[in-house]
Coordinates of C-alpha atoms in Angstrom, one line a residue:
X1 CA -73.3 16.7 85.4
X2 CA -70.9 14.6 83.7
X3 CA -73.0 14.5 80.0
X4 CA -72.9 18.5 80.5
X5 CA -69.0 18.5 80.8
X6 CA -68.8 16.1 78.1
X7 CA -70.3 17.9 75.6
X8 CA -68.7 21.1 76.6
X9 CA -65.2 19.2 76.3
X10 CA -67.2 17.6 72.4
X11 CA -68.3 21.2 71.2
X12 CA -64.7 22.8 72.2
X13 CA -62.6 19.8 70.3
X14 CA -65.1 21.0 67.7
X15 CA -64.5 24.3 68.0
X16 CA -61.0 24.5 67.9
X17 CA -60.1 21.5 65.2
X18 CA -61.9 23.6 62.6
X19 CA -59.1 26.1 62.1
X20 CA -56.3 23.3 62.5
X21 CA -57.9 21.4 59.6
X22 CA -58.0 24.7 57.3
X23 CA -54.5 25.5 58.0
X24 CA -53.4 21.6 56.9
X25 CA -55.2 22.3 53.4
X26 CA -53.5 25.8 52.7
X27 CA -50.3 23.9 53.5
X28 CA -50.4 21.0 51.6
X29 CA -51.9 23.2 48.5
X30 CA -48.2 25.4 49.3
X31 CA -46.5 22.1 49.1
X32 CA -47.9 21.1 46.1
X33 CA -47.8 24.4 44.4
X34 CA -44.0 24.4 45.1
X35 CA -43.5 20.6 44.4
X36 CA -44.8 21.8 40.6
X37 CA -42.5 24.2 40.5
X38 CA -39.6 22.2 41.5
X39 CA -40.7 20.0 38.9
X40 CA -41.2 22.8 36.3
X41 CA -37.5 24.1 36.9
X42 CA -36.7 20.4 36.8
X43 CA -37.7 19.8 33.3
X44 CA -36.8 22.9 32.4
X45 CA -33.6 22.2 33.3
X46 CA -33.3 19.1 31.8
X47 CA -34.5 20.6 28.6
X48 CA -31.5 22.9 28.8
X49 CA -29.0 19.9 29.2
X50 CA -30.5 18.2 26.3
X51 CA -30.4 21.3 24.3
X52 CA -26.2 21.6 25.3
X53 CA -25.8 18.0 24.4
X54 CA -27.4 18.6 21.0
X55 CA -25.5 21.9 20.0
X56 CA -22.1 19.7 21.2
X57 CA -23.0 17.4 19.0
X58 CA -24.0 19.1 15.8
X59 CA -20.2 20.9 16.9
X60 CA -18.2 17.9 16.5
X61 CA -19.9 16.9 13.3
X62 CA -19.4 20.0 11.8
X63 CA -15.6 20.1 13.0
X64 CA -15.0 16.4 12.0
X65 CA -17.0 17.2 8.6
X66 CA -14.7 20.3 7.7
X67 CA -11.2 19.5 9.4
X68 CA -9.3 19.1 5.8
X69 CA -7.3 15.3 6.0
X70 CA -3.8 14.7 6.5
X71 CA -2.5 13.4 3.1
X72 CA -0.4 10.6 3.0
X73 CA 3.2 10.9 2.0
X74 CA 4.2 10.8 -1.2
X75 CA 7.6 9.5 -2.2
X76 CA 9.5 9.7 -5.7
X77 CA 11.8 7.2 -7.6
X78 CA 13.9 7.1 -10.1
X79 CA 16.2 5.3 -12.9
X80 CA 19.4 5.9 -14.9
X81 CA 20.8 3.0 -17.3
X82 CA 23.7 3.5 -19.5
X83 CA 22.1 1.3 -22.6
X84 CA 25.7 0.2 -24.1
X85 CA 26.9 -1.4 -20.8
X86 CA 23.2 -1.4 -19.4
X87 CA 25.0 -0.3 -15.9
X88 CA 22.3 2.0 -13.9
X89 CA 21.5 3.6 -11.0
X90 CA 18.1 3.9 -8.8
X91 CA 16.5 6.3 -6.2
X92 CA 13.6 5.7 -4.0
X93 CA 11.6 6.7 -1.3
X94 CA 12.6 10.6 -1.8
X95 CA 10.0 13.2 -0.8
X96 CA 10.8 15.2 -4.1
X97 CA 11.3 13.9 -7.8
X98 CA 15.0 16.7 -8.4
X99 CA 17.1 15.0 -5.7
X100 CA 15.7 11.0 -6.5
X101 CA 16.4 11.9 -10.4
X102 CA 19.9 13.7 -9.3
X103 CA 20.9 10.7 -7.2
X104 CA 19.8 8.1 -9.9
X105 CA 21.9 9.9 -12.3
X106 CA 24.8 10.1 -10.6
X107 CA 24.9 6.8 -9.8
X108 CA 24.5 5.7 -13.0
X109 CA 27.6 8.0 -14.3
X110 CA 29.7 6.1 -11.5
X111 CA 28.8 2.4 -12.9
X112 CA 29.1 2.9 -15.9
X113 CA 31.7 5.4 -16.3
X114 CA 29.6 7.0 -18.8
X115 CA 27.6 10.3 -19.6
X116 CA 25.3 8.8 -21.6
X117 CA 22.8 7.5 -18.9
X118 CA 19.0 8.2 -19.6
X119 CA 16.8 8.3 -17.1
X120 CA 13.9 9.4 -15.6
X121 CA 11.6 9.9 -12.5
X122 CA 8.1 8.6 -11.1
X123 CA 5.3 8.8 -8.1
X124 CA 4.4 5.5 -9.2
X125 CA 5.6 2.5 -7.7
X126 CA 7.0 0.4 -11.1
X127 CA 9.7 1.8 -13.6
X128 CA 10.3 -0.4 -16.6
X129 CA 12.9 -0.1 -19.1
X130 CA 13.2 -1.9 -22.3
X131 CA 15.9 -2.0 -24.5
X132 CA 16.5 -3.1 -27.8
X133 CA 19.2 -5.7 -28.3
X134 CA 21.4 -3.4 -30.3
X135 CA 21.1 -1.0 -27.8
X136 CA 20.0 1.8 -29.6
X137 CA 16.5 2.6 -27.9
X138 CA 15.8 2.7 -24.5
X139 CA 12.0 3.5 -23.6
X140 CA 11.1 3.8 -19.7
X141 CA 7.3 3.4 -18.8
X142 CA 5.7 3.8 -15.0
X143 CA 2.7 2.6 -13.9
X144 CA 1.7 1.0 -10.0
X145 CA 1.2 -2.1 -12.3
X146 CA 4.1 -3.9 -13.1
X147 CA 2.6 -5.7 -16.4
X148 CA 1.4 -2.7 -17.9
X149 CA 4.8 -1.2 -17.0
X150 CA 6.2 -4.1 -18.6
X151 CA 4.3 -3.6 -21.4
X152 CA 4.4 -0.1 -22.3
X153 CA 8.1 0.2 -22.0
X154 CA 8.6 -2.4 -24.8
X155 CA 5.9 -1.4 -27.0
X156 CA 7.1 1.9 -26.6
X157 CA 10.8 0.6 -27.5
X158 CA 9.0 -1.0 -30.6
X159 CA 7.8 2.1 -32.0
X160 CA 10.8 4.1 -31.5
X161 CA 12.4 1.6 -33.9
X162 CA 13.9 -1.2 -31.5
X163 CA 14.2 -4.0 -32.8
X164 CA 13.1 -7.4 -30.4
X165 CA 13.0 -4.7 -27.0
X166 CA 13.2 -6.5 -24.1
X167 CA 12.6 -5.4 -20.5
X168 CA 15.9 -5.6 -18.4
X169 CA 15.1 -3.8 -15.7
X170 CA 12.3 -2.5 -13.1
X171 CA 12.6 -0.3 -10.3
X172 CA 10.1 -1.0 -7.5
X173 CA 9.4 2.0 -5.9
X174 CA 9.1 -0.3 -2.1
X175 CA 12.2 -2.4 -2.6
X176 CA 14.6 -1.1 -4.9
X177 CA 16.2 -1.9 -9.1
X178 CA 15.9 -5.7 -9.7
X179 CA 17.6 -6.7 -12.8
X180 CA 15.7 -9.2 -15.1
X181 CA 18.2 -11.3 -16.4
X182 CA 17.3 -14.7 -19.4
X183 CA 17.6 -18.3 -18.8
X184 CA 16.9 -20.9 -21.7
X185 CA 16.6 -24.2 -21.7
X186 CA 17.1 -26.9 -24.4
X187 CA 16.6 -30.6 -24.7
X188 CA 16.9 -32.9 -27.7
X189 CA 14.3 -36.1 -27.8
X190 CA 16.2 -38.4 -29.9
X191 CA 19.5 -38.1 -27.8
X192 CA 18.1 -36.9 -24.7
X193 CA 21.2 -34.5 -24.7
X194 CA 20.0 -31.5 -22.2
X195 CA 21.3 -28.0 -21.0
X196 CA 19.9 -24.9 -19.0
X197 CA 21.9 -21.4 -18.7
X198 CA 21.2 -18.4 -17.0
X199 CA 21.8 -14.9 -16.1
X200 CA 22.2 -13.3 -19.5
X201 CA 21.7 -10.1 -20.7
X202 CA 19.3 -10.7 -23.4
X203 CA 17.0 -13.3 -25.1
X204 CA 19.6 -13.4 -28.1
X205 CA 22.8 -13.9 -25.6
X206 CA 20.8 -16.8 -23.4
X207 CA 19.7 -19.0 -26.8
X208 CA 23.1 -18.7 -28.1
X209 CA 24.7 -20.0 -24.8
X210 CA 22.3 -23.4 -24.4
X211 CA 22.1 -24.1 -28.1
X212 CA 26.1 -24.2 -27.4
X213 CA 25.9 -26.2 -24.4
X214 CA 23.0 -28.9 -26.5
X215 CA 24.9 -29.2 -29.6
X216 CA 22.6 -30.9 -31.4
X217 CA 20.3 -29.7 -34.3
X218 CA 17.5 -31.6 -33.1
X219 CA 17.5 -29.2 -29.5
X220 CA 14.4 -27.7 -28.9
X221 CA 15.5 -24.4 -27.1
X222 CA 13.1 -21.9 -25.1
X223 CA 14.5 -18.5 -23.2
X224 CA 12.5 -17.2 -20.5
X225 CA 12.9 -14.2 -18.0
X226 CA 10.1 -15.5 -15.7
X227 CA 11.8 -17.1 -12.3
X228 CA 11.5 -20.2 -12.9
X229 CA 11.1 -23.1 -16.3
X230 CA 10.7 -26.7 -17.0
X231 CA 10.6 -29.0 -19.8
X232 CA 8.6 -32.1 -20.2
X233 CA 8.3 -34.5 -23.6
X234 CA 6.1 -37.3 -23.9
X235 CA 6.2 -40.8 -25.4
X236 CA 5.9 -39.3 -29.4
X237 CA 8.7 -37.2 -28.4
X238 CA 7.0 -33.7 -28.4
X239 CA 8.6 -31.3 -26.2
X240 CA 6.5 -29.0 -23.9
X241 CA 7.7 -26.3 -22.0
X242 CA 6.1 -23.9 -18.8
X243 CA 7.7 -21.0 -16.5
X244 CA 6.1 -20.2 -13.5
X245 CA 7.0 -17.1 -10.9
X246 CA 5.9 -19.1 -8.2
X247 CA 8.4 -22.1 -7.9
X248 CA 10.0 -24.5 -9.9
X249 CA 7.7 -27.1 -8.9
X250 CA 4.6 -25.3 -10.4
X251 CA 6.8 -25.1 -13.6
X252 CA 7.1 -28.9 -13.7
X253 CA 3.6 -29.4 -13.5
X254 CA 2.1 -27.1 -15.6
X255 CA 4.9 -28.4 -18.2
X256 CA 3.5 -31.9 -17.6
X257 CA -0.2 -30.4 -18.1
X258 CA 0.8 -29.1 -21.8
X259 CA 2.3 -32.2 -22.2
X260 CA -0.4 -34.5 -21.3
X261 CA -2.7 -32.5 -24.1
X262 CA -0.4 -32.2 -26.4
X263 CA 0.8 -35.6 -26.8
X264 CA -2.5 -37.2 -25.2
X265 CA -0.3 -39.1 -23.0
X266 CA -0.4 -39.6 -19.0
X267 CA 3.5 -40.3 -19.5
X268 CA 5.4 -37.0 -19.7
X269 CA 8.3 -36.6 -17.8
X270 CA 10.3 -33.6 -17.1
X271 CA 13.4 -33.5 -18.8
X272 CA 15.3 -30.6 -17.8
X273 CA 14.6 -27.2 -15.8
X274 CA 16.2 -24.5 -14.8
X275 CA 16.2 -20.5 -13.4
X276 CA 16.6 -17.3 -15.5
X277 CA 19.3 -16.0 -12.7
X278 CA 20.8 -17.0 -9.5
X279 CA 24.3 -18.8 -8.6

């Protein structure tokens, strides 16, 4: 009796699991099916966001590729000189070329007391004027150089006619009219009698004044308009001279360098020095 009731109980376990087992399948497959969906709208998603990114991005390089540049500022000098007194007057840092040109000028007319001021006007950063030592010609020149400033203003003061132009003044278009004045220097071998002046007008002016001050034929005399100059002679008594914008002592030694070659001597002392302005 008991086998009988214990395959009854077997067969209806049997019976009944078969429909429980089928309905597990058909929800797992509904799982799964919407498990691949999720993961569908997932990527799809994701695909979107990558899309954004990539349109944001081609954005900003377009607007960073097109947006036009600020310029930088751009500032104007200018210079007036009075060539009989060589009084003058300089403008910088003005945003527009009238009112620099208008302010140099009417500077100039108040130091000098004159009308006769030329002048002129520049977006570069030098101005250079040469002048000839009669005073006749004055030729400005710019340039963000201030050698070829330098340059051009005399050689243009040498064509007009000038005769032995020098450059007297430059306007820096950061700092402000620096006046380049003359030193000279002059030393005599066989009586060792020295001088140095400065601060002179011209080349012509600045001999005149040391040859005075040596008083002695036998003076060999150099002007310079560089900062600094030096003379050295060695033991045959040849004189060598160097200037240097750097300091005095690289004047010295490059005037000892000269010397050494020139007299083939180790012994060359300097002799005199001096500075083309200052107290």
């Amino acid at each position: 009796m008991k086998q009988v009731v214990t395959a009854i109980n077997l067969m209806f376990v049997a019976i009944f699991s078969l429909p429980a087992s089928a309905d597990m399948e058909q929800t797992l497959a509904e799982m799964s099916a919407v498990t691949q969906q999720q993961q569908q709208q997932i990527q799809m998603q994701q695909g979107q966001y990558q899309q954004q990114q990539e349109e944001q991005e081609r954005y900003r390089e377009q607007h960073q590729q097109y947006t036009p540049a600020v310029p930088p500022p751009v500032y104007y000098s200018a210079f007036a000189v009075d060539p009989e007194s060589r009084k003058y007057g300089g403008a910088w840092n003005y945003t527009d070329s009238s009112s620099a040109l208008a302010a140099a000028e009417d500077s100039c007319a108040q130091e000098s007391h004159s009308n006769q001021c030329v002048s002129r006007w520049t977006r570069d950063r030098f101005i250079a004027v040469a002048i000839s030592t009669d005073n006749r010609i004055v030729r400005m020149a710019t340039s963000n150089s201030f050698p070829e400033a330098d340059e051009t203003a005399i050689k243009d003061c040498s064509k007009a006619g000038g005769n032995d132009c020098e450059t007297v003044l430059v306007l820096d278009n950061t700092t402000g009219p620096v006046e380049l004045k003359w030193g000279a220097l002059a030393y005599d071998p066989d009586t060792q009698k020295m001088a140095a002046v400065r601060n002179h007008n011209t080349r012509v002016k600045a001999l005149a004044a040391v040859e005075q001050s040596c008083n002695s034929k036998n003076c060999w005399t150099i002007a310079f308009q560089q900062r600094y100059a030096a003379m050295a002679v060695g033991p045959d008594k040849k004189v060598s001279y160097a200037t240097s914008n750097i300091s005095m002592n690289d004047a010295e030694n490059e005037a000892q360098k000269v010397c050494h070659r020139l007299s083939n001597s180790k012994t060359c002392p300097v002799v005199v020095k001096g500075t083309a302005s200052g107290e």
